[in-house]
Short mmCIF file of C-alpha atoms and ligand atoms in Angstrom, two decimals:
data_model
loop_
_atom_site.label_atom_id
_atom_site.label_comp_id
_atom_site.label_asym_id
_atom_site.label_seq_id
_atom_site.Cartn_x
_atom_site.Cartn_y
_atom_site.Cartn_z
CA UNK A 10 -11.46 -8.19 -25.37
CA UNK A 11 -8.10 -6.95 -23.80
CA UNK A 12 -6.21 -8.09 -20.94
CA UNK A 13 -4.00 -6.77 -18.39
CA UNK A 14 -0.91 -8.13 -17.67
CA UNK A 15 2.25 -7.42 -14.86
CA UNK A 16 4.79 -7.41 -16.65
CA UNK A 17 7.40 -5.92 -14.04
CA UNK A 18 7.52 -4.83 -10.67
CA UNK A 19 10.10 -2.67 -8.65
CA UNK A 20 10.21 -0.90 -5.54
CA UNK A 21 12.43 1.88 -3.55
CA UNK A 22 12.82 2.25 -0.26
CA UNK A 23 14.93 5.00 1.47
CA UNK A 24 17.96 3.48 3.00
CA UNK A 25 18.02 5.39 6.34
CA UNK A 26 16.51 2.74 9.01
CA UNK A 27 15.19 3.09 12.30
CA UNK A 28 14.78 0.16 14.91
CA UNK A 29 12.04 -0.22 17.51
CA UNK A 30 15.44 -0.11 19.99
CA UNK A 31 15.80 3.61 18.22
CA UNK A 32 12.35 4.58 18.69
CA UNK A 33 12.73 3.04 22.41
CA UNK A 34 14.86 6.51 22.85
CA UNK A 35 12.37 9.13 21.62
CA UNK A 36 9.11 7.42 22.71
CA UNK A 37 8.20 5.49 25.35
CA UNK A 38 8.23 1.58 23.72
CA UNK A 39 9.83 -1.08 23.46
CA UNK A 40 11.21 -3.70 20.93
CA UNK A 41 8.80 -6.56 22.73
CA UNK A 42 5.81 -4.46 22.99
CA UNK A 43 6.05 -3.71 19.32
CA UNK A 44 6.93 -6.79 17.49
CA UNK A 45 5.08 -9.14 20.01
CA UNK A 46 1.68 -6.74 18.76
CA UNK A 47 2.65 -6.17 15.07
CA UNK A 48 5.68 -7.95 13.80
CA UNK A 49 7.45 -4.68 12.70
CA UNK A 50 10.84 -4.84 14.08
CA UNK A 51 12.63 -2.13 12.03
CA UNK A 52 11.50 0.95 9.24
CA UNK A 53 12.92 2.81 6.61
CA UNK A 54 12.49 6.41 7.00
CA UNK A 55 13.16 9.23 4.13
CA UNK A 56 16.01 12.18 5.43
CA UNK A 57 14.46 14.25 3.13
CA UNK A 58 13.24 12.98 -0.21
CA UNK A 59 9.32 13.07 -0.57
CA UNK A 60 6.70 10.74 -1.67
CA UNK A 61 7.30 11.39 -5.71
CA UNK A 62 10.88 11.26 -5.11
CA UNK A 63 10.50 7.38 -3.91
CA UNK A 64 7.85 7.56 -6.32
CA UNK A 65 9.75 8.48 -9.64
CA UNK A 66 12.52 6.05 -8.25
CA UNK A 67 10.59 3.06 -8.04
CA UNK A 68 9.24 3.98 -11.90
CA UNK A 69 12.94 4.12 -13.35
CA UNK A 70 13.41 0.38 -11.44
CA UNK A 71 10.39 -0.67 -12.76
CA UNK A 72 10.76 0.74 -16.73
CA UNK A 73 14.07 -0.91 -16.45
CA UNK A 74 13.11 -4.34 -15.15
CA UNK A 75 10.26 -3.89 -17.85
CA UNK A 76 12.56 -3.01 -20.30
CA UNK A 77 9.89 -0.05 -21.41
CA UNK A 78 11.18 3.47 -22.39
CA UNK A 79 9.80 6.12 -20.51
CA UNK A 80 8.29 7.98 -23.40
CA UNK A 81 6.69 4.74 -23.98
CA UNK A 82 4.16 5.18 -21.14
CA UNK A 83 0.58 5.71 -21.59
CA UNK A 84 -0.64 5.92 -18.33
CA UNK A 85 0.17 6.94 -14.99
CA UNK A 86 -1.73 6.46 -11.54
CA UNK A 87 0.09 7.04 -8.01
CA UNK A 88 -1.39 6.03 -4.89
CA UNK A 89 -0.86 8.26 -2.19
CA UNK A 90 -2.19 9.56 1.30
CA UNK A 91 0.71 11.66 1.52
CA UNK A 92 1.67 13.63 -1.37
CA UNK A 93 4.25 16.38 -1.55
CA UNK A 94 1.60 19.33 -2.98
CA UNK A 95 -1.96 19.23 -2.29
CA UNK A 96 -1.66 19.74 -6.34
CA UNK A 97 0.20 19.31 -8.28
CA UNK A 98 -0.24 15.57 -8.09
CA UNK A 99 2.74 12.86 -7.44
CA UNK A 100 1.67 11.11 -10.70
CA UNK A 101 2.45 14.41 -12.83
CA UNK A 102 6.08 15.34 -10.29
CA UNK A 103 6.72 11.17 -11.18
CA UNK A 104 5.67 11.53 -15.17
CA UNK A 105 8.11 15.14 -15.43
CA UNK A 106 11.32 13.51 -13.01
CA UNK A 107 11.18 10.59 -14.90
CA UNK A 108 10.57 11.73 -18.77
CA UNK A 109 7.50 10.03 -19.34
CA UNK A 110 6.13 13.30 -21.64
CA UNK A 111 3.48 10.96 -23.48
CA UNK A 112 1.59 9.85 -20.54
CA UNK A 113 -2.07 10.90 -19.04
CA UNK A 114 -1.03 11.07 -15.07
CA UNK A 115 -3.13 11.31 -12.15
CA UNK A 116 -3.48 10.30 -8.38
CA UNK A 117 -6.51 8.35 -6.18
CA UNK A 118 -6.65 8.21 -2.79
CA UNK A 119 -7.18 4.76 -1.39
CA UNK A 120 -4.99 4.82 1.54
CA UNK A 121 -3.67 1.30 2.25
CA UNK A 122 -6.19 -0.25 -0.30
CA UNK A 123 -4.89 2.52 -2.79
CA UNK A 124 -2.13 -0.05 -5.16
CA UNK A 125 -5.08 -2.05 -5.25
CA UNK A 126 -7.80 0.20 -6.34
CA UNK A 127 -4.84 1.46 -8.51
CA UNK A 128 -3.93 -1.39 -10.64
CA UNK A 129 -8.01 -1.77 -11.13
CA UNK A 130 -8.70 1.83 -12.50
CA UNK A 131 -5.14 0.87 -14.82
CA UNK A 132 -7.18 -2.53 -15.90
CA UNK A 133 -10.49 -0.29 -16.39
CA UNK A 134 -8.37 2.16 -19.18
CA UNK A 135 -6.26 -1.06 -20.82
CA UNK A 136 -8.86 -3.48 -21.22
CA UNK A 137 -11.71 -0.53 -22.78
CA UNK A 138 -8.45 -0.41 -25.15
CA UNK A 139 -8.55 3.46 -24.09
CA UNK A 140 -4.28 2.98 -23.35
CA UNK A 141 -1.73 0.05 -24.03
CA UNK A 142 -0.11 -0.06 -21.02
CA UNK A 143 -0.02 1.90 -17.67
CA UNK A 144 2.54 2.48 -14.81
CA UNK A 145 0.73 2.36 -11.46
CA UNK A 146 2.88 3.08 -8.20
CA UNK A 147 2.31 3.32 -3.97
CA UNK A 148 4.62 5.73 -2.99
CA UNK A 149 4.31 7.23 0.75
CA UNK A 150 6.66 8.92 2.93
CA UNK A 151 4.23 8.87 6.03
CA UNK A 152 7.19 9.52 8.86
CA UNK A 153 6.08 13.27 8.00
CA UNK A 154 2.80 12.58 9.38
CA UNK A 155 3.71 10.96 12.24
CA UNK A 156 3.23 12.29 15.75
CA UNK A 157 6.59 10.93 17.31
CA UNK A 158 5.09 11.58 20.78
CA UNK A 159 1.84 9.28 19.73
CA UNK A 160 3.26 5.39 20.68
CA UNK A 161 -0.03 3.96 19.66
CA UNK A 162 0.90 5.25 16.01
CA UNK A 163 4.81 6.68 15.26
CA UNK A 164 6.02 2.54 15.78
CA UNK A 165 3.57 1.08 13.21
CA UNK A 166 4.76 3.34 9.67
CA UNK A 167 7.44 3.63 7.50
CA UNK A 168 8.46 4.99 3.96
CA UNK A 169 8.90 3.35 0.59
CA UNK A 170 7.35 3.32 -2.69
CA UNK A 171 6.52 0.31 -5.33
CA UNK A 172 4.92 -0.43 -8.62
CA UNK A 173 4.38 -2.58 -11.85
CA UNK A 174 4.00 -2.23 -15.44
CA UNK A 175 1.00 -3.29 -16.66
CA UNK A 176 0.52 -4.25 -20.31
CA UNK A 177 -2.53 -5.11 -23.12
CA UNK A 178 -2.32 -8.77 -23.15
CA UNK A 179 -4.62 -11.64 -24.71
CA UNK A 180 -4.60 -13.08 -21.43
CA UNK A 181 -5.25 -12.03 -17.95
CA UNK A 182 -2.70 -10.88 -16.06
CA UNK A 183 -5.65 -9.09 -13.90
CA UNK A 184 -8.04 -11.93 -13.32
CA UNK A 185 -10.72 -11.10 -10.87
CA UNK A 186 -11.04 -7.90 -8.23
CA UNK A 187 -13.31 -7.24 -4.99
CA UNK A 188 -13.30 -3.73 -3.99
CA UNK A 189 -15.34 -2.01 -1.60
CA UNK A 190 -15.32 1.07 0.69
CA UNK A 191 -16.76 1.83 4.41
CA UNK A 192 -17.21 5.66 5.08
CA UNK A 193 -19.40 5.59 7.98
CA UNK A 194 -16.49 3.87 9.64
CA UNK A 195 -13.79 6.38 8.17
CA UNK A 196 -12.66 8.85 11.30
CA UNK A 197 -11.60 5.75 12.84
CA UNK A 198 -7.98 6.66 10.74
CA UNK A 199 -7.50 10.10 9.88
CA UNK A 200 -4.60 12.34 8.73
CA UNK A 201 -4.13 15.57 7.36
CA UNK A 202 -7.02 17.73 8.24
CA UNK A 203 -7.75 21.69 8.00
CA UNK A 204 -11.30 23.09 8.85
CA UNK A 205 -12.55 26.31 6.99
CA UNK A 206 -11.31 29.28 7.45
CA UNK A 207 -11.48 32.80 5.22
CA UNK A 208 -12.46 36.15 4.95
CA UNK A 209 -15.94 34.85 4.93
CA UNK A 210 -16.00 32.42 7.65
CA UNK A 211 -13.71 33.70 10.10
CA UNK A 212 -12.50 31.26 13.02
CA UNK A 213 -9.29 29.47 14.93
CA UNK A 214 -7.11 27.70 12.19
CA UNK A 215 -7.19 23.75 13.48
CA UNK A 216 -4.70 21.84 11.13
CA UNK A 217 -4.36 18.23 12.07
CA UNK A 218 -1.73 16.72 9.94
CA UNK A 219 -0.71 13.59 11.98
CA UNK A 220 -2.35 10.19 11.91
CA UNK A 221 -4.35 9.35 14.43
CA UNK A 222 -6.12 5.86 14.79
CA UNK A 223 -8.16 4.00 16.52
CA UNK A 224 -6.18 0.67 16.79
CA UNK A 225 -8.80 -1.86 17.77
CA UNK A 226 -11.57 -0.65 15.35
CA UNK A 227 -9.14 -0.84 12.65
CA UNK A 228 -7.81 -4.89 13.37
CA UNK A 229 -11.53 -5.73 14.23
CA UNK A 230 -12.43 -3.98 10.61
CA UNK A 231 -8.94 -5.94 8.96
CA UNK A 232 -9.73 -9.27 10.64
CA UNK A 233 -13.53 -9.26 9.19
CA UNK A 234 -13.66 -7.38 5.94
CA UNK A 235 -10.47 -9.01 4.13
CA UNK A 236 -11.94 -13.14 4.38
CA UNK A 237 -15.21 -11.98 3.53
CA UNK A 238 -13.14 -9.75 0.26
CA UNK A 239 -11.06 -12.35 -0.49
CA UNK A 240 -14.12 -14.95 -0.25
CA UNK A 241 -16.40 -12.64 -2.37
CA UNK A 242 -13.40 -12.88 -4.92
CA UNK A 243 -12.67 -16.64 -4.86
CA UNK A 244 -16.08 -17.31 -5.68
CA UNK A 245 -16.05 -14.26 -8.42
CA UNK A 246 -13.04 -16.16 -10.06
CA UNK A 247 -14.76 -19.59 -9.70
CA UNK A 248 -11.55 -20.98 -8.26
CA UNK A 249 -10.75 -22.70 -5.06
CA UNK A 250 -8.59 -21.62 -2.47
CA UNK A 251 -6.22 -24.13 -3.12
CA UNK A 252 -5.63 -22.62 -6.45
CA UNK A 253 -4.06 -20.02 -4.70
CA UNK A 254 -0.17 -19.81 -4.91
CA UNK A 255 1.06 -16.93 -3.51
CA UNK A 256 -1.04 -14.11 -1.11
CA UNK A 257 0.67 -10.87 -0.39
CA UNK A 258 -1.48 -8.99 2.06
CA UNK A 259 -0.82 -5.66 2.88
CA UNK A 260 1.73 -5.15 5.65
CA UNK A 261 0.21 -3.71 8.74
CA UNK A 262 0.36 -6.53 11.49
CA UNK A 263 1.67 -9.71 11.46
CA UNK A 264 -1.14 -10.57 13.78
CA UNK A 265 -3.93 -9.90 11.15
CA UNK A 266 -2.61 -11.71 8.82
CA UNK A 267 -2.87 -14.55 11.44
CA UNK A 268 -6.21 -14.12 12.32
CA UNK A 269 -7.26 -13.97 7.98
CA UNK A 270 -5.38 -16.65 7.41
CA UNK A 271 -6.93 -18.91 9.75
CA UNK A 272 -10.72 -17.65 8.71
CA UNK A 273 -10.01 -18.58 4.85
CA UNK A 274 -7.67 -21.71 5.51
CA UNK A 275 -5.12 -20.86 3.92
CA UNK A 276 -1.60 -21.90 5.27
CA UNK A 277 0.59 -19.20 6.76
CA UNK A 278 3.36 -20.58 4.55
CA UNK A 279 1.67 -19.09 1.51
CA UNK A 280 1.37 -15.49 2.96
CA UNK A 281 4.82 -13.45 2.14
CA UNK A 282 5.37 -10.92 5.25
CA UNK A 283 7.85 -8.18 5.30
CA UNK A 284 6.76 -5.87 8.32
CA UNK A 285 9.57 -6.50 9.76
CA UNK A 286 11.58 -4.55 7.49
CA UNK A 287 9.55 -2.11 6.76
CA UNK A 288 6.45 -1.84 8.91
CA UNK A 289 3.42 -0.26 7.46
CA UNK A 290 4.04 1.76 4.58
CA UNK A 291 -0.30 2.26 3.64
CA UNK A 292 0.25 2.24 -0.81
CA UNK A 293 3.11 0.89 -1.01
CA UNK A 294 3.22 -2.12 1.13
CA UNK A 295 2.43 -4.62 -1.29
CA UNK A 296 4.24 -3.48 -4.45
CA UNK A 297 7.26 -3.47 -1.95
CA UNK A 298 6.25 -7.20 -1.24
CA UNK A 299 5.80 -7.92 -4.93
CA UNK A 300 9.22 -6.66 -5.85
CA UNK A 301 11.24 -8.62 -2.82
CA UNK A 302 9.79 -11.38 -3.97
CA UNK A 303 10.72 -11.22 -7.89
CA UNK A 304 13.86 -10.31 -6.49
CA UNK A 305 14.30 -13.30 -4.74
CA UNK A 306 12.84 -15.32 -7.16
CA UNK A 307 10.00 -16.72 -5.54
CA UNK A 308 7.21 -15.84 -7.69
CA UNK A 309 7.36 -17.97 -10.77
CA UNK A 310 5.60 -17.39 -14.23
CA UNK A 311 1.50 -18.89 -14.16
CA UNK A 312 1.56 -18.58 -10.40
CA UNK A 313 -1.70 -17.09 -8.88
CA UNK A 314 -1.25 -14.56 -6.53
CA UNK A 315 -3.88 -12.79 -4.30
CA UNK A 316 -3.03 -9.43 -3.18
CA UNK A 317 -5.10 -7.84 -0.48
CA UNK A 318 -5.41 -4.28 0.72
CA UNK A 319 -7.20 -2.32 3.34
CA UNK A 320 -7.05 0.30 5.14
CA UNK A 321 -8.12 4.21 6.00
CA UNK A 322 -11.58 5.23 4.31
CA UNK A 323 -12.52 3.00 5.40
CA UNK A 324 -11.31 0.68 2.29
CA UNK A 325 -10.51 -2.43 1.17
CA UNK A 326 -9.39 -4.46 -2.35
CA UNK A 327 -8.68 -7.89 -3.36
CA UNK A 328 -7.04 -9.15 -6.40
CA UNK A 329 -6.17 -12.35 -8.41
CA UNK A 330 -3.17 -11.84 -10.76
CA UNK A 331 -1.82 -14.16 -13.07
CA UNK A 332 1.83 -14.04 -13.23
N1 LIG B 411 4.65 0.73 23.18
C1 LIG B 411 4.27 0.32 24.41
N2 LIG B 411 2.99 0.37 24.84
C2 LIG B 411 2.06 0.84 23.97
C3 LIG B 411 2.40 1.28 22.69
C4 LIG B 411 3.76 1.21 22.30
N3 LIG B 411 4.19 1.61 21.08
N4 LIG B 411 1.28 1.70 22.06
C5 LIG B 411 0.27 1.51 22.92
N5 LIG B 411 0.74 1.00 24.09
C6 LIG B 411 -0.01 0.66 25.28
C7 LIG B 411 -1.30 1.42 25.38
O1 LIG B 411 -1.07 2.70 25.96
C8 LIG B 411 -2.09 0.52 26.28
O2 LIG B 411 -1.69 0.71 27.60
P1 LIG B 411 -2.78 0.73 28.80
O3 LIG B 411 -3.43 -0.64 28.76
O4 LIG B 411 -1.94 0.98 29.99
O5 LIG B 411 -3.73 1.83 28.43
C9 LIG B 411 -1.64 -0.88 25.87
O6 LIG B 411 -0.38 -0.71 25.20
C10 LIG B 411 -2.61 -1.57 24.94
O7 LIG B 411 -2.92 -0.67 23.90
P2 LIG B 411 -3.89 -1.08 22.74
O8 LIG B 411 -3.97 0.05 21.74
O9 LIG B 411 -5.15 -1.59 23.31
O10 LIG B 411 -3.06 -2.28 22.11
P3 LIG B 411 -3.51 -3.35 21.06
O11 LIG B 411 -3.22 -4.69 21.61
O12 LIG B 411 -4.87 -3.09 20.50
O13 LIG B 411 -2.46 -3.11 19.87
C11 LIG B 411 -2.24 -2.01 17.75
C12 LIG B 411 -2.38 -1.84 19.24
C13 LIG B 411 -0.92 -2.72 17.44
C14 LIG B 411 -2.23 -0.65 17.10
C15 LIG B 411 -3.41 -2.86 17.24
O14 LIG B 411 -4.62 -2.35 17.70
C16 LIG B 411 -3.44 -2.94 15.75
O15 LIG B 411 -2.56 -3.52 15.16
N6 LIG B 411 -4.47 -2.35 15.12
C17 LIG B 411 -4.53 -2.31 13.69
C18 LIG B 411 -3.74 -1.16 13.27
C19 LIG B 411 -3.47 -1.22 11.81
O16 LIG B 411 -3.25 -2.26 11.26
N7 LIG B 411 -3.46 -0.04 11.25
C20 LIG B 411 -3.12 0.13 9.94
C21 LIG B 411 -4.18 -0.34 8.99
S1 LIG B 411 -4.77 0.92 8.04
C22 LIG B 411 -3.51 1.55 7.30
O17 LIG B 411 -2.60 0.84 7.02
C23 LIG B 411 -3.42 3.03 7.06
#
C-alpha cells in the first residue's frame, strides 16, 4: 500500500494590491462595512497575467522548494473556476510554461473546494501506484469575473495561485478525506454562463460571465456543512479533535470561520487566517495559507493539519495531512 505525502508547498500572488479604501472609490463601500462582515481588508489583483500564469509560477516555487526537476513530474491537476481557454486546460498551459514534458495534466472544477478535491484525485493516482508523485495547484485570477459595480461581490475576491508536491511515501502524508457535493443548491453561486445558441437553435446571445451570489445562502451552507465535514472526518480518522494541530480553512470570511470554530470546539488560535491579505481567492486560498505558513515557519514536521474547503457547486472537502 502507498502513501501520499506533501512534500513542498509554494504559492504566487500578483503583487499589484487593492485596499477596501481603493475599492471605496469605484464602488459604493467602505473599509468598516467590509472587514467588520468578512475580515478582508486588502487583495491582490493580476494587471494582466492569467490564471496559468500564477499557475505555472507557483509550480517553479514549489519544484524548487521540493527540490524536484520539472521533467520529473508525473502528474498534474489545476484547480480552477477561471481558466484562461475554455480548452486548452491550465494544467497543460502550466505543464508546457514550466517544462514538465513527462507529465499526464488535467483540470477539475471544484470551485473553492477544488485544492481539496485536487490533492484527493492526486492521492487516488499515487496510492493505486498508477504515478510517483503529482503537482496539484489552485490558481484563479477571479478580478476578471468580477462585476465592479456588484458591492455584494467585487469586495470579497482576489487573485493568487498555490500548490504542493505530493510524493509515494510509506506513510501518510494524506491521512483521511470527507468530500461531498450539493447541486440542488448550486445557482446560489454562479459565474461564467452562455445559453445555446446556433444555426439550429436560433435566439438572443445571454453571456453571464460575472459572479453572482447569494450571500446568506452561501454562510448559512459554510456555517453548517464544514462541522458536520470536518466531524464526519474526525471520526473517519478515529482521532480526537484535540489531535488537531493546525486547521487552515478556506479564506472567505473571517466570520465563518468563527461560527465553525465554535460548533467543533476548536480554539480560534489554531485556525491560520489570511483574508486580510488576500480576501477570497476560491482554489487557491488554502495552498496560499499553506505556503505563508511554511514560510514563516509555523508548521512543523508530524503536525496534523486539517484543511477545509467549500464553496460554489455547491461543494465542500475536508482533509487530515500529516506533515
Ligand atoms: N459595502 C457596503 N454595503 C454593502 C456591501 C458593501 N460591499 N455589500 C452589501 N451591502 C449592503 C447590502 O446592500 C445591504 O443593504 P440593505 O440592508 O440596505 O439592503 C446590507 O449591506 C446587508 O447586505 P447582506 O448581503 O444582507 O449582508 P450580509 O451581512 O449577509 O453580508 C456577505 C454579506 C459578507 C456576502 C455575507 O453574506 C457572506 O459572507 N456570505 C458568504 C459569502 C462567501 O463566503 N462566499 C464565498 C464562498 S464560496 C466561494 O468561495 C466561491
Amino acid at each position: 500500500m502507498f502513501y501520499s505525502k506533501i512534500k513542498a508547498v509554494g504559492a504566487y500572488v500578483p503583487e499589484y494590491t487593492v485596499t477596501n479604501d481603493d475599492l471605496s472609490k469605484i464602488v459604493d463601500t467602505n473599509d468598516e462595512w467590509i472587514s467588520s462582515r468578512s475580515g478582508i481588508r486588502r487583495r491582490h489583483f493580476s494587471k494582466g497575467e492569467n490564471t496559468s500564469d500564477l499557475a505555472a509560477k507557483a509550480a517553479e516555487v514549489i519544484l524548487k522548494k521540493a527540490g524536484v526537476k520539472a521533467e520529473d513530474v508525473e502528474l498534474i491537476v489545476v484547480a480552477s473556476v477561471s481558466p484562461d481557454y475554455a480548452t486548452p486546460s491550465v494544467s497543460c498551459l502550466v505543464q508546457s510554461k514550466i517544462g514538465a514534458v513527462n507529465a499526464v495534466a488535467f483540470d477539475i472544477g471544484a470551485a473553492c473546494s477544488g485544492f481539496v478535491f485536487g490533492l484527493s484525485t492526486a492521492d487516488k493516482f499515487i496510492k493505486s501506484g498508477v504515478y510517483k508523485n503529482a503537482l496539484v495547484i489552485g490558481s484563479e485570477v477571479l478580478s476578471k469575473y468580477l462585476d465592479f459595480e456588484d458591492r455584494g461581490t467585487c469586495v470579497l475576491f482576489g487573485d493568487g495561485a498555490g500548490g504542493a508536491f505530493l510524493e509515494r511515501s510509506e506513510e501518510g502524508g494524506i491521512l483521511s478525506e470527507d468530500m461531498g457535493s450539493d447541486g440542488a443548491r448550486g445557482l446560489s453561486l454562479t459565474s461564467g454562463f452562455r445559453n445555446v445558441v446556433n444555426p439550429y437553435c436560433e435566439g438572443e446571445r445571454f453571456i453571464h460571465s460575472y459572479i453572482e451570489m447569494d450571500g446568506r445562502e452561501i454562510f448559512d451552507f459554510a456555517t453548517r456543512t464544514v462541522p458536520k465535514s470536518v466531524e464526519a472526518l474526525i471520526e473517519k480518522a478515529g482521532i480526537s479533535v484535540e489531535d488537531i494541530d493546525i486547521v487552515v480553512p478556506h479564506q472567505a470570511n473571517a466570520r465563518i470561520v468563527q461560527i465553525v470554530a465554535r460548533k467543533l470546539k476548536i480554539p480560534m488560535e489554531k485556525f491560520y487566517l489570511n483574508m486580510e491579505e488576500y480576501g477570497n481567492t476560491s482554489s487557491a486560498s488554502i495552498p496560499i495559507a499553506l505556503n505563508e505558513m511554511d514560510n514563516k515557519g509555523l508548521i512543523k514536521k508530524g503536525d496534523t493539519v486539517l484543511i477545509t474547503g467549500f464553496g460554489a457547486g455547491l461543494t465542500w472537502g475536508s482533509m487530515l495531512i500529516k506533515f
